[in-house]
Amino acid sequence: MEIIMSVLAGILFMTGVYNLLQKQLLRIVIGTALVSHGAHLTILTMGKLKDGAPPILTEGVENYTDPLPQALILTSIVISFGVTSLLLVLAYRASKINHTDNMDQLRGNDYE
């Protein structure tokens, strides 16, 4: 199962970096979201996917799951949601003011 998750995280990183290198602002925002989702899967995979009881001390349970990767992913999800929201607002504002979402035109390079 770890191999499938690692391949999926690699695909998310690959498509995220591809979108980060595009010229449209919306694709750049989508690329950052895909890279953050790839990081979430990587953290989950590094925590070893194993079955077990919830990490609550009870009698007779010997195999617990590790709550640390889940806590890190939850924190990372909140941070990536905030970053994505900020980037969406900035992209919307820049496209409304400049009437374009092309990065070359926003930089002042009129390559078309």
CSV table of C-alpha atoms in Angstrom, one decimal:
chain,number,residue,atom,x,y,z
A,1,MET,CA,0.0,0.0,0.0
A,2,GLU,CA,2.9,2.3,0.7
A,3,ILE,CA,4.2,1.9,-2.9
A,4,ILE,CA,0.8,3.0,-4.3
A,5,MET,CA,0.7,6.0,-2.0
A,6,SER,CA,4.3,7.0,-2.9
A,7,VAL,CA,3.5,6.7,-6.6
A,8,LEU,CA,0.4,8.8,-6.2
A,9,ALA,CA,2.3,11.4,-4.2
A,10,GLY,CA,4.9,11.5,-7.0
A,11,ILE,CA,2.2,12.0,-9.6
A,12,LEU,CA,0.7,14.9,-7.5
A,13,PHE,CA,4.2,16.5,-7.2
A,14,MET,CA,4.8,16.1,-10.9
A,15,THR,CA,1.5,17.6,-12.0
A,16,GLY,CA,1.8,20.4,-9.3
A,17,VAL,CA,5.3,21.4,-10.5
A,18,TYR,CA,4.1,21.3,-14.1
A,19,ASN,CA,1.2,23.7,-13.2
A,20,LEU,CA,3.6,25.9,-11.2
A,21,LEU,CA,5.6,26.5,-14.4
A,22,GLN,CA,2.6,27.6,-16.5
A,23,LYS,CA,1.9,31.3,-17.4
A,24,GLN,CA,-1.7,31.6,-16.1
A,25,LEU,CA,-2.2,32.6,-12.5
A,26,LEU,CA,-5.0,30.0,-11.9
A,27,ARG,CA,-2.8,27.2,-13.0
A,28,ILE,CA,-0.1,28.4,-10.6
A,29,VAL,CA,-2.6,28.3,-7.7
A,30,ILE,CA,-3.8,24.8,-8.7
A,31,GLY,CA,-0.1,23.8,-8.8
A,32,THR,CA,0.5,24.9,-5.2
A,33,ALA,CA,-2.6,23.0,-4.1
A,34,LEU,CA,-1.4,19.8,-5.8
A,35,VAL,CA,2.1,20.1,-4.3
A,36,SER,CA,0.6,20.5,-0.9
A,37,HIS,CA,-1.6,17.4,-1.4
A,38,GLY,CA,1.4,15.5,-2.5
A,39,ALA,CA,3.1,16.6,0.7
A,40,HIS,CA,0.1,15.4,2.7
A,41,LEU,CA,0.3,11.9,1.2
A,42,THR,CA,4.1,11.8,1.7
A,43,ILE,CA,3.7,12.6,5.4
A,44,LEU,CA,1.0,10.0,5.7
A,45,THR,CA,3.2,7.4,3.9
A,46,MET,CA,6.2,8.2,6.0
A,47,GLY,CA,4.2,7.5,9.1
A,48,LYS,CA,3.7,3.9,7.9
A,49,LEU,CA,0.2,2.9,7.0
A,50,LYS,CA,-0.8,0.3,9.5
A,51,ASP,CA,-3.9,-1.0,11.1
A,52,GLY,CA,-4.5,-0.7,14.8
A,53,ALA,CA,-6.7,0.7,17.5
A,54,PRO,CA,-7.1,4.4,18.0
A,55,PRO,CA,-4.4,5.8,20.3
A,56,ILE,CA,-6.6,5.7,23.4
A,57,LEU,CA,-5.3,3.6,26.4
A,58,THR,CA,-7.6,0.8,27.0
A,59,GLU,CA,-7.2,-2.7,28.4
A,60,GLY,CA,-6.2,-5.5,26.1
A,61,VAL,CA,-5.1,-3.4,23.1
A,62,GLU,CA,-1.5,-3.8,22.1
A,63,ASN,CA,-1.3,-2.4,18.6
A,64,TYR,CA,-2.0,1.4,18.4
A,65,THR,CA,-1.8,3.7,15.4
A,66,ASP,CA,0.6,6.6,15.5
A,67,PRO,CA,-1.4,9.9,15.9
A,68,LEU,CA,1.6,12.2,15.0
A,69,PRO,CA,1.3,11.9,11.2
A,70,GLN,CA,-2.4,12.6,11.3
A,71,ALA,CA,-1.9,15.6,13.5
A,72,LEU,CA,0.8,17.0,11.1
A,73,ILE,CA,-1.4,16.4,8.1
A,74,LEU,CA,-4.3,18.2,9.8
A,75,THR,CA,-2.1,21.2,10.5
A,76,SER,CA,-0.8,21.1,7.0
A,77,ILE,CA,-4.3,21.0,5.5
A,78,VAL,CA,-5.2,24.1,7.4
A,79,ILE,CA,-2.1,25.9,6.4
A,80,SER,CA,-2.5,24.9,2.7
A,81,PHE,CA,-6.1,26.0,2.7
A,82,GLY,CA,-5.0,29.5,4.0
A,83,VAL,CA,-2.3,29.7,1.4
A,84,THR,CA,-4.6,28.7,-1.4
A,85,SER,CA,-7.2,31.2,-0.3
A,86,LEU,CA,-4.6,34.0,-0.2
A,87,LEU,CA,-3.3,33.0,-3.6
A,88,LEU,CA,-6.8,32.9,-5.1
A,89,VAL,CA,-7.6,36.4,-3.8
A,90,LEU,CA,-4.3,37.8,-5.0
A,91,ALA,CA,-4.8,36.2,-8.5
A,92,TYR,CA,-8.4,37.6,-8.7
A,93,ARG,CA,-7.3,41.0,-7.7
A,94,ALA,CA,-4.3,41.1,-10.1
A,95,SER,CA,-6.5,39.9,-13.0
A,96,LYS,CA,-9.2,42.5,-12.3
A,97,ILE,CA,-6.7,45.4,-12.0
A,98,ASN,CA,-4.5,44.4,-14.9
A,99,HIS,CA,-7.2,42.7,-17.1
A,100,THR,CA,-5.0,39.7,-17.7
A,101,ASP,CA,-3.8,36.6,-15.9
A,102,ASN,CA,-0.8,35.9,-18.1
A,103,MET,CA,2.5,36.1,-16.0
A,104,ASP,CA,4.5,37.5,-19.0
A,105,GLN,CA,2.1,40.4,-19.4
A,106,LEU,CA,2.0,41.1,-15.6
A,107,ARG,CA,5.8,41.3,-15.5
A,108,GLY,CA,5.7,43.8,-18.4
A,109,ASN,CA,7.1,41.4,-21.0
A,110,ASP,CA,4.7,41.6,-24.0
A,111,TYR,CA,5.7,38.3,-25.5
A,112,GLU,CA,2.7,36.8,-27.3
